[in-house]
Amino acid sequence: MALPPYRWLVHLVAWLGLDGRGLVIAIPYAWMLFFFAAPFLIILVISFGAVELRQPPLGNFIEWIDDGYNRFLNIKLNLINYITLFTDDLYVRAYLNSVKIAAISTFFCLLIGFPIAYGMARAAPSIRPTLVMLVILPFWTSFLIRVYAWIGILQNDGFLNNLLIGLGIIDQPLVMMNTDFAVYVGIVYSYLPFMILPLYANLERMDLTLLEAAADLGCRPIKAFWVVTVPLASSGIIAGCFLVFIPAVGEYVIPDLMGGSGTLMIGKQLWLEFNNNRDWPLASAVAVILLMLLVVPIVLFQRQQAKAQGT
C-alpha cells in the first residue's frame, strides 16, 4: 500500500534522526544544496567539457577502462576553456571592465545613498515608514520597464535633451545613450535602494548622545560625522557595497540595452557564449570564474570580521 507523500517525508525525517530543531536547520541547507550547490556543480562539470552538438554538452567525463589486465577509472578534464579565459584579451578586459564599472557604480550609490539614508534616519518617526516605502516603490514596477524609461530619458530626442535645449543650456543633443555614462546611470538608479536600506537600518539604531558628547568635547559637526557616524555605520556601508557590487559585476540587461555594442562586460559576454556561439563549456567556465571572483573576497571578509569580533 502506497503511503501518502507527506508520510514519505515523515519516514525520511525519522530515518535521518532529525528532531524539530534539526529539521528547521536542515531546511535552509537543503534549499542551498538543491538550488545553489547542485546547479553550480553541473556548471562546473560542463566547464571542463568540449563543444558538442547536444545541449547541455554533458559528455562522458568519467569512464571505466578495462585493458584486459586491470580496470581503472578515467576522469577526463578539458582545461582549454580556463586557459582561454586567462590568455584571451577579450575575456580579461571583460572581467576588468566589469569590476571597474561595478566599483564606480558602487561608489556613486554610496555617495548618493548615504545622505538619503541619513536624512531618513533623522526624520520624524511618524514619516519614516513612508520614506522607506518610497525607496522600495520602484521595485513594484518591472525592472525592464524602468530601464526602458531611462532609455526614453537619455536618448538624443529624449526628455533630458529636450529639456536642456528648451532651457537654452545646449544647442545640440548630447550623446548619452550607448555610452558608459548611460550604463552608470542605469546601474546606480537600479541598485540604489540596495545601498539605502542597509544604511538606513544601521543609522536608525545609532545612539545620538554620542554626537552630543562629541560636540561637548569641542568636536565640530563635520569631524564628528567622520569620527563617530561613519565608523558606527561601517557595517551598513559594507553590506550596501556588497549588495550593489556583486550583482553589478554580472549585470547583463543594463549594459546590453543602454551601453550598446561598445560596452564590454562579462555578463554580456556570458550571454553571447551561451546563446550566440553555443559554446556552453566556455560560458560555464566564465560563470565559474565570475563566481570565484565574487565569493572569495566575501569569505575572506567574513573570516576577518569573525576574528575581529572574537578579539
mmCIF file of C-alpha atoms in Angstrom:
data_model
loop_
_atom_site.group_PDB
_atom_site.id
_atom_site.type_symbol
_atom_site.label_atom_id
_atom_site.label_comp_id
_atom_site.label_asym_id
_atom_site.label_seq_id
_atom_site.Cartn_x
_atom_site.Cartn_y
_atom_site.Cartn_z
ATOM 1 C CA MET A 1 0.000 0.000 0.000
ATOM 2 C CA ALA A 2 1.469 3.310 -1.102
ATOM 3 C CA LEU A 3 1.988 5.915 1.569
ATOM 4 C CA PRO A 4 0.767 9.497 1.072
ATOM 5 C CA PRO A 5 3.525 11.913 0.020
ATOM 6 C CA TYR A 6 3.764 13.536 3.439
ATOM 7 C CA ARG A 7 4.244 10.121 5.057
ATOM 8 C CA TRP A 8 7.384 9.602 2.991
ATOM 9 C CA LEU A 9 8.683 12.890 4.381
ATOM 10 C CA VAL A 10 7.896 11.776 7.928
ATOM 11 C CA HIS A 11 9.724 8.482 7.415
ATOM 12 C CA LEU A 12 12.701 10.297 5.852
ATOM 13 C CA VAL A 13 12.960 12.685 8.799
ATOM 14 C CA ALA A 14 12.734 9.759 11.234
ATOM 15 C CA TRP A 15 15.390 7.818 9.287
ATOM 16 C CA LEU A 16 17.743 10.816 9.378
ATOM 17 C CA GLY A 17 17.183 11.144 13.115
ATOM 18 C CA LEU A 18 16.158 14.793 12.964
ATOM 19 C CA ASP A 19 14.130 16.411 15.702
ATOM 20 C CA GLY A 20 12.155 19.632 15.323
ATOM 21 C CA ARG A 21 15.186 21.875 15.750
ATOM 22 C CA GLY A 22 17.309 19.783 13.405
ATOM 23 C CA LEU A 23 14.560 19.817 10.787
ATOM 24 C CA VAL A 24 14.317 23.616 10.913
ATOM 25 C CA ILE A 25 18.091 23.899 10.460
ATOM 26 C CA ALA A 26 18.091 21.289 7.673
ATOM 27 C CA ILE A 27 15.535 23.157 5.535
ATOM 28 C CA PRO A 28 17.838 26.075 4.503
ATOM 29 C CA TYR A 29 20.717 23.646 3.985
ATOM 30 C CA ALA A 30 18.534 21.529 1.687
ATOM 31 C CA TRP A 31 17.466 24.662 -0.167
ATOM 32 C CA MET A 32 21.091 25.692 -0.714
ATOM 33 C CA LEU A 33 22.002 22.138 -1.769
ATOM 34 C CA PHE A 34 19.324 21.766 -4.430
ATOM 35 C CA PHE A 35 19.104 25.338 -5.725
ATOM 36 C CA PHE A 36 22.727 26.505 -5.430
ATOM 37 C CA ALA A 37 25.226 23.686 -4.943
ATOM 38 C CA ALA A 38 23.682 21.250 -7.435
ATOM 39 C CA PRO A 39 23.339 23.791 -10.315
ATOM 40 C CA PHE A 40 26.852 25.052 -9.625
ATOM 41 C CA LEU A 41 28.260 21.520 -9.777
ATOM 42 C CA ILE A 42 26.508 20.977 -13.118
ATOM 43 C CA ILE A 43 28.004 24.207 -14.486
ATOM 44 C CA LEU A 44 31.403 23.210 -13.079
ATOM 45 C CA VAL A 45 31.261 19.831 -14.826
ATOM 46 C CA ILE A 46 30.210 21.401 -18.129
ATOM 47 C CA SER A 47 33.105 23.886 -17.893
ATOM 48 C CA PHE A 48 35.595 21.012 -18.208
ATOM 49 C CA GLY A 49 33.947 19.675 -21.352
ATOM 50 C CA ALA A 50 34.223 20.371 -25.060
ATOM 51 C CA VAL A 51 31.734 21.819 -27.503
ATOM 52 C CA GLU A 52 29.211 19.174 -28.568
ATOM 53 C CA LEU A 53 26.085 19.181 -30.692
ATOM 54 C CA ARG A 54 23.832 18.162 -27.833
ATOM 55 C CA GLN A 55 22.774 20.722 -25.230
ATOM 56 C CA PRO A 56 23.768 20.629 -22.465
ATOM 57 C CA PRO A 57 27.078 19.115 -23.614
ATOM 58 C CA LEU A 58 27.454 16.640 -20.761
ATOM 59 C CA GLY A 59 29.961 14.183 -22.181
ATOM 60 C CA ASN A 60 31.447 11.090 -20.649
ATOM 61 C CA PHE A 61 33.775 12.732 -18.147
ATOM 62 C CA ILE A 62 34.080 9.601 -16.024
ATOM 63 C CA GLU A 63 34.514 6.154 -17.518
ATOM 64 C CA TRP A 64 35.864 2.775 -16.530
ATOM 65 C CA ILE A 65 38.646 1.424 -18.761
ATOM 66 C CA ASP A 66 39.443 -2.288 -18.898
ATOM 67 C CA ASP A 67 42.710 -3.138 -20.666
ATOM 68 C CA GLY A 68 42.332 -6.847 -20.096
ATOM 69 C CA TYR A 69 44.569 -6.883 -17.060
ATOM 70 C CA ASN A 70 43.379 -4.012 -14.899
ATOM 71 C CA ARG A 71 40.248 -1.943 -14.613
ATOM 72 C CA PHE A 72 40.708 1.655 -13.657
ATOM 73 C CA LEU A 73 38.722 4.883 -13.521
ATOM 74 C CA ASN A 74 39.486 7.528 -16.132
ATOM 75 C CA ILE A 75 38.457 11.145 -15.483
ATOM 76 C CA LYS A 76 38.735 13.474 -18.469
ATOM 77 C CA LEU A 77 39.060 17.173 -17.697
ATOM 78 C CA ASN A 78 39.384 19.684 -20.510
ATOM 79 C CA LEU A 79 41.281 22.736 -19.229
ATOM 80 C CA ILE A 80 41.318 24.601 -22.530
ATOM 81 C CA ASN A 81 38.288 26.695 -21.530
ATOM 82 C CA TYR A 82 40.016 28.086 -18.435
ATOM 83 C CA ILE A 83 43.267 28.603 -20.348
ATOM 84 C CA THR A 84 41.319 30.604 -22.913
ATOM 85 C CA LEU A 85 39.843 32.881 -20.260
ATOM 86 C CA PHE A 86 43.274 33.801 -18.899
ATOM 87 C CA THR A 87 45.022 34.148 -22.258
ATOM 88 C CA ASP A 88 42.354 35.750 -24.450
ATOM 89 C CA ASP A 89 42.462 39.535 -24.134
ATOM 90 C CA LEU A 90 38.701 39.778 -24.733
ATOM 91 C CA TYR A 91 37.752 37.950 -21.539
ATOM 92 C CA VAL A 92 40.462 39.584 -19.443
ATOM 93 C CA ARG A 93 39.227 43.034 -20.487
ATOM 94 C CA ALA A 94 35.620 41.968 -19.898
ATOM 95 C CA TYR A 95 36.387 40.917 -16.323
ATOM 96 C CA LEU A 96 38.415 44.040 -15.574
ATOM 97 C CA ASN A 97 35.864 46.363 -17.148
ATOM 98 C CA SER A 98 33.032 44.703 -15.225
ATOM 99 C CA VAL A 99 34.894 45.179 -11.939
ATOM 100 C CA LYS A 100 35.651 48.805 -12.850
ATOM 101 C CA ILE A 101 32.065 49.660 -13.775
ATOM 102 C CA ALA A 102 30.703 47.859 -10.711
ATOM 103 C CA ALA A 103 33.174 49.610 -8.385
ATOM 104 C CA ILE A 104 32.446 53.083 -9.777
ATOM 105 C CA SER A 105 28.696 52.439 -9.664
ATOM 106 C CA THR A 106 29.001 51.249 -6.058
ATOM 107 C CA PHE A 107 30.902 54.414 -5.146
ATOM 108 C CA PHE A 108 28.196 56.650 -6.620
ATOM 109 C CA CYS A 109 25.472 54.582 -4.930
ATOM 110 C CA LEU A 110 27.232 55.165 -1.618
ATOM 111 C CA LEU A 111 27.769 58.848 -2.391
ATOM 112 C CA ILE A 112 24.064 59.329 -3.150
ATOM 113 C CA GLY A 113 22.605 56.746 -0.785
ATOM 114 C CA PHE A 114 24.335 57.797 2.433
ATOM 115 C CA PRO A 115 22.787 61.311 2.621
ATOM 116 C CA ILE A 116 19.381 59.839 1.754
ATOM 117 C CA ALA A 117 19.663 57.140 4.429
ATOM 118 C CA TYR A 118 20.974 59.678 6.960
ATOM 119 C CA GLY A 119 18.053 62.010 6.261
ATOM 120 C CA MET A 120 15.579 59.123 6.610
ATOM 121 C CA ALA A 121 17.121 58.055 9.923
ATOM 122 C CA ARG A 122 16.922 61.611 11.304
ATOM 123 C CA ALA A 123 13.374 62.229 10.081
ATOM 124 C CA ALA A 124 10.398 62.149 12.434
ATOM 125 C CA PRO A 125 9.499 58.551 13.431
ATOM 126 C CA SER A 126 5.983 59.034 12.088
ATOM 127 C CA ILE A 127 7.139 59.566 8.491
ATOM 128 C CA ARG A 128 9.991 57.036 8.382
ATOM 129 C CA PRO A 129 7.763 54.165 7.151
ATOM 130 C CA THR A 130 6.563 56.391 4.315
ATOM 131 C CA LEU A 131 10.130 57.236 3.342
ATOM 132 C CA VAL A 132 11.100 53.551 3.351
ATOM 133 C CA MET A 133 8.089 52.787 1.164
ATOM 134 C CA LEU A 134 9.183 55.478 -1.312
ATOM 135 C CA VAL A 135 12.633 53.858 -1.523
ATOM 136 C CA ILE A 136 11.244 50.409 -2.308
ATOM 137 C CA LEU A 137 8.441 51.750 -4.521
ATOM 138 C CA PRO A 138 10.433 51.273 -7.781
ATOM 139 C CA PHE A 139 10.503 47.517 -7.100
ATOM 140 C CA TRP A 140 6.742 47.473 -7.657
ATOM 141 C CA THR A 141 7.469 48.143 -11.339
ATOM 142 C CA SER A 142 9.145 45.732 -13.736
ATOM 143 C CA PHE A 143 12.912 46.086 -13.951
ATOM 144 C CA LEU A 144 12.791 46.174 -17.759
ATOM 145 C CA ILE A 145 10.166 48.917 -17.774
ATOM 146 C CA ARG A 146 12.362 51.075 -15.555
ATOM 147 C CA VAL A 147 15.369 50.522 -17.813
ATOM 148 C CA TYR A 148 13.351 51.381 -20.922
ATOM 149 C CA ALA A 149 12.119 54.517 -19.151
ATOM 150 C CA TRP A 150 15.717 55.674 -18.775
ATOM 151 C CA ILE A 151 16.294 54.951 -22.452
ATOM 152 C CA GLY A 152 13.458 57.379 -23.216
ATOM 153 C CA ILE A 153 15.047 59.962 -20.940
ATOM 154 C CA LEU A 154 18.639 59.716 -22.207
ATOM 155 C CA GLN A 155 18.250 59.199 -25.933
ATOM 156 C CA ASN A 156 19.028 62.014 -28.377
ATOM 157 C CA ASP A 157 15.389 63.103 -28.717
ATOM 158 C CA GLY A 158 14.552 62.156 -25.157
ATOM 159 C CA PHE A 159 13.209 64.144 -22.254
ATOM 160 C CA LEU A 160 16.562 65.293 -20.849
ATOM 161 C CA ASN A 161 17.950 66.612 -24.149
ATOM 162 C CA ASN A 162 14.670 68.350 -24.977
ATOM 163 C CA LEU A 163 14.664 69.961 -21.535
ATOM 164 C CA LEU A 164 18.250 71.201 -21.844
ATOM 165 C CA ILE A 165 17.627 72.552 -25.350
ATOM 166 C CA GLY A 166 14.400 74.226 -24.214
ATOM 167 C CA LEU A 167 16.247 75.930 -21.355
ATOM 168 C CA GLY A 168 18.926 77.144 -23.749
ATOM 169 C CA ILE A 169 21.737 75.278 -21.981
ATOM 170 C CA ILE A 170 22.770 73.312 -25.070
ATOM 171 C CA ASP A 171 22.263 73.758 -28.818
ATOM 172 C CA GLN A 172 22.737 70.176 -29.963
ATOM 173 C CA PRO A 173 21.541 66.967 -28.277
ATOM 174 C CA LEU A 174 24.080 65.305 -26.046
ATOM 175 C CA VAL A 175 25.009 61.725 -26.910
ATOM 176 C CA MET A 176 24.281 59.817 -23.710
ATOM 177 C CA MET A 177 22.849 56.519 -24.899
ATOM 178 C CA ASN A 178 25.163 53.654 -25.886
ATOM 179 C CA THR A 179 27.910 55.022 -23.643
ATOM 180 C CA ASP A 180 29.408 54.066 -20.282
ATOM 181 C CA PHE A 181 27.621 57.078 -18.797
ATOM 182 C CA ALA A 182 24.235 55.517 -19.571
ATOM 183 C CA VAL A 183 25.387 52.229 -18.012
ATOM 184 C CA TYR A 184 26.433 54.028 -14.830
ATOM 185 C CA VAL A 185 23.105 55.861 -14.665
ATOM 186 C CA GLY A 186 21.147 52.640 -15.139
ATOM 187 C CA ILE A 187 23.120 50.656 -12.550
ATOM 188 C CA VAL A 188 23.115 53.428 -9.939
ATOM 189 C CA TYR A 189 19.385 54.003 -10.351
ATOM 190 C CA SER A 190 18.539 50.283 -10.285
ATOM 191 C CA TYR A 191 20.687 49.317 -7.295
ATOM 192 C CA LEU A 192 20.489 52.487 -5.193
ATOM 193 C CA PRO A 193 17.782 51.036 -2.871
ATOM 194 C CA PHE A 194 20.123 48.150 -2.014
ATOM 195 C CA MET A 195 22.548 50.726 -0.662
ATOM 196 C CA ILE A 196 19.993 52.912 1.118
ATOM 197 C CA LEU A 197 18.130 50.221 3.053
ATOM 198 C CA PRO A 198 21.072 48.662 4.986
ATOM 199 C CA LEU A 199 22.484 52.126 5.648
ATOM 200 C CA TYR A 200 19.132 53.307 6.975
ATOM 201 C CA ALA A 201 18.755 50.228 9.188
ATOM 202 C CA ASN A 202 22.199 50.901 10.653
ATOM 203 C CA LEU A 203 21.866 54.655 11.093
ATOM 204 C CA GLU A 204 18.431 54.417 12.674
ATOM 205 C CA ARG A 205 19.874 52.441 15.604
ATOM 206 C CA MET A 206 22.736 54.871 16.199
ATOM 207 C CA ASP A 207 22.860 56.493 19.639
ATOM 208 C CA LEU A 208 22.584 60.263 19.075
ATOM 209 C CA THR A 209 24.027 61.001 22.506
ATOM 210 C CA LEU A 210 27.429 60.091 21.073
ATOM 211 C CA LEU A 211 27.204 63.077 18.733
ATOM 212 C CA GLU A 212 26.170 65.282 21.643
ATOM 213 C CA ALA A 213 29.152 64.052 23.650
ATOM 214 C CA ALA A 214 31.476 64.780 20.728
ATOM 215 C CA ALA A 215 30.044 68.301 20.444
ATOM 216 C CA ASP A 216 30.511 68.871 24.190
ATOM 217 C CA LEU A 217 34.162 67.881 23.796
ATOM 218 C CA GLY A 218 34.641 70.519 21.104
ATOM 219 C CA CYS A 219 34.318 68.332 18.043
ATOM 220 C CA ARG A 220 32.938 70.131 15.013
ATOM 221 C CA PRO A 221 29.935 68.600 13.203
ATOM 222 C CA ILE A 222 31.938 67.605 10.125
ATOM 223 C CA LYS A 223 34.648 65.962 12.211
ATOM 224 C CA ALA A 224 32.038 64.271 14.390
ATOM 225 C CA PHE A 225 30.471 62.842 11.248
ATOM 226 C CA TRP A 226 33.762 61.247 10.180
ATOM 227 C CA VAL A 227 34.935 60.039 13.597
ATOM 228 C CA VAL A 228 31.560 58.982 15.052
ATOM 229 C CA THR A 229 28.837 58.489 12.437
ATOM 230 C CA VAL A 230 30.863 56.852 9.671
ATOM 231 C CA PRO A 231 32.610 54.268 11.910
ATOM 232 C CA LEU A 232 29.299 53.330 13.533
ATOM 233 C CA ALA A 233 27.716 52.955 10.087
ATOM 234 C CA SER A 234 30.601 50.881 8.706
ATOM 235 C CA SER A 235 28.662 47.604 8.825
ATOM 236 C CA GLY A 236 25.817 49.167 6.834
ATOM 237 C CA ILE A 237 28.289 50.672 4.362
ATOM 238 C CA ILE A 238 29.975 47.319 3.787
ATOM 239 C CA ALA A 239 26.658 45.478 3.464
ATOM 240 C CA GLY A 240 25.331 48.034 0.999
ATOM 241 C CA CYS A 241 28.523 47.957 -1.076
ATOM 242 C CA PHE A 242 28.372 44.173 -1.329
ATOM 243 C CA LEU A 243 24.677 44.246 -2.249
ATOM 244 C CA VAL A 244 25.409 46.683 -5.081
ATOM 245 C CA PHE A 245 28.813 45.474 -6.269
ATOM 246 C CA ILE A 246 28.054 41.747 -6.540
ATOM 247 C CA PRO A 247 25.052 41.936 -8.901
ATOM 248 C CA ALA A 248 26.536 44.886 -10.800
ATOM 249 C CA VAL A 249 29.605 42.843 -11.818
ATOM 250 C CA GLY A 250 27.447 40.280 -13.603
ATOM 251 C CA GLU A 251 24.855 42.730 -14.916
ATOM 252 C CA TYR A 252 23.658 41.969 -18.440
ATOM 253 C CA VAL A 253 20.388 43.812 -19.139
ATOM 254 C CA ILE A 254 21.578 47.361 -18.476
ATOM 255 C CA PRO A 255 24.853 47.125 -20.486
ATOM 256 C CA ASP A 256 23.010 45.461 -23.369
ATOM 257 C CA LEU A 257 20.127 47.947 -23.568
ATOM 258 C CA MET A 258 21.859 51.160 -22.514
ATOM 259 C CA GLY A 259 25.514 50.529 -23.273
ATOM 260 C CA GLY A 260 25.247 49.179 -26.789
ATOM 261 C CA SER A 261 27.828 47.055 -28.539
ATOM 262 C CA GLY A 262 30.766 49.109 -27.290
ATOM 263 C CA THR A 263 30.250 48.260 -23.622
ATOM 264 C CA LEU A 264 32.247 45.175 -22.673
ATOM 265 C CA MET A 265 31.064 43.410 -19.513
ATOM 266 C CA ILE A 266 31.399 39.795 -18.516
ATOM 267 C CA GLY A 267 27.656 39.258 -18.024
ATOM 268 C CA LYS A 268 27.005 40.266 -21.617
ATOM 269 C CA GLN A 269 29.864 38.084 -22.854
ATOM 270 C CA LEU A 270 28.471 35.169 -20.861
ATOM 271 C CA TRP A 271 25.098 35.523 -22.595
ATOM 272 C CA LEU A 272 26.766 35.677 -26.012
ATOM 273 C CA GLU A 273 28.699 32.470 -25.396
ATOM 274 C CA PHE A 274 25.611 30.596 -24.236
ATOM 275 C CA ASN A 275 23.165 31.807 -26.881
ATOM 276 C CA ASN A 276 25.013 33.107 -29.948
ATOM 277 C CA ASN A 277 28.147 30.953 -30.002
ATOM 278 C CA ARG A 278 26.504 27.930 -28.365
ATOM 279 C CA ASP A 279 29.766 27.303 -26.529
ATOM 280 C CA TRP A 280 28.371 26.040 -23.242
ATOM 281 C CA PRO A 281 31.678 24.791 -21.785
ATOM 282 C CA LEU A 282 33.401 28.152 -22.280
ATOM 283 C CA ALA A 283 30.356 30.024 -20.979
ATOM 284 C CA SER A 284 30.278 27.732 -17.927
ATOM 285 C CA ALA A 285 33.954 28.450 -17.287
ATOM 286 C CA VAL A 286 33.183 32.186 -17.475
ATOM 287 C CA ALA A 287 30.420 31.712 -14.882
ATOM 288 C CA VAL A 288 32.669 29.666 -12.559
ATOM 289 C CA ILE A 289 35.474 32.244 -12.632
ATOM 290 C CA LEU A 290 32.952 35.036 -12.066
ATOM 291 C CA LEU A 291 31.545 33.221 -9.033
ATOM 292 C CA MET A 292 35.028 32.639 -7.620
ATOM 293 C CA LEU A 293 35.842 36.291 -8.205
ATOM 294 C CA LEU A 294 32.877 37.303 -6.038
ATOM 295 C CA VAL A 295 32.799 34.550 -3.415
ATOM 296 C CA VAL A 296 36.450 34.546 -2.359
ATOM 297 C CA PRO A 297 36.572 38.209 -1.177
ATOM 298 C CA ILE A 298 33.299 37.752 0.698
ATOM 299 C CA VAL A 299 34.556 34.647 2.509
ATOM 300 C CA LEU A 300 37.828 36.340 3.418
ATOM 301 C CA PHE A 301 35.959 39.394 4.700
ATOM 302 C CA GLN A 302 33.610 37.276 6.823
ATOM 303 C CA ARG A 303 36.543 35.436 8.367
ATOM 304 C CA GLN A 304 38.256 38.720 9.151
ATOM 305 C CA GLN A 305 35.076 40.044 10.746
ATOM 306 C CA ALA A 306 34.681 36.882 12.810
ATOM 307 C CA LYS A 307 38.262 37.171 14.066
ATOM 308 C CA ALA A 308 37.758 40.857 14.896
ATOM 309 C CA GLN A 309 34.620 40.086 16.892
ATOM 310 C CA GLY A 310 36.386 37.220 18.640
ATOM 311 C CA THR A 311 39.120 39.511 19.826
#
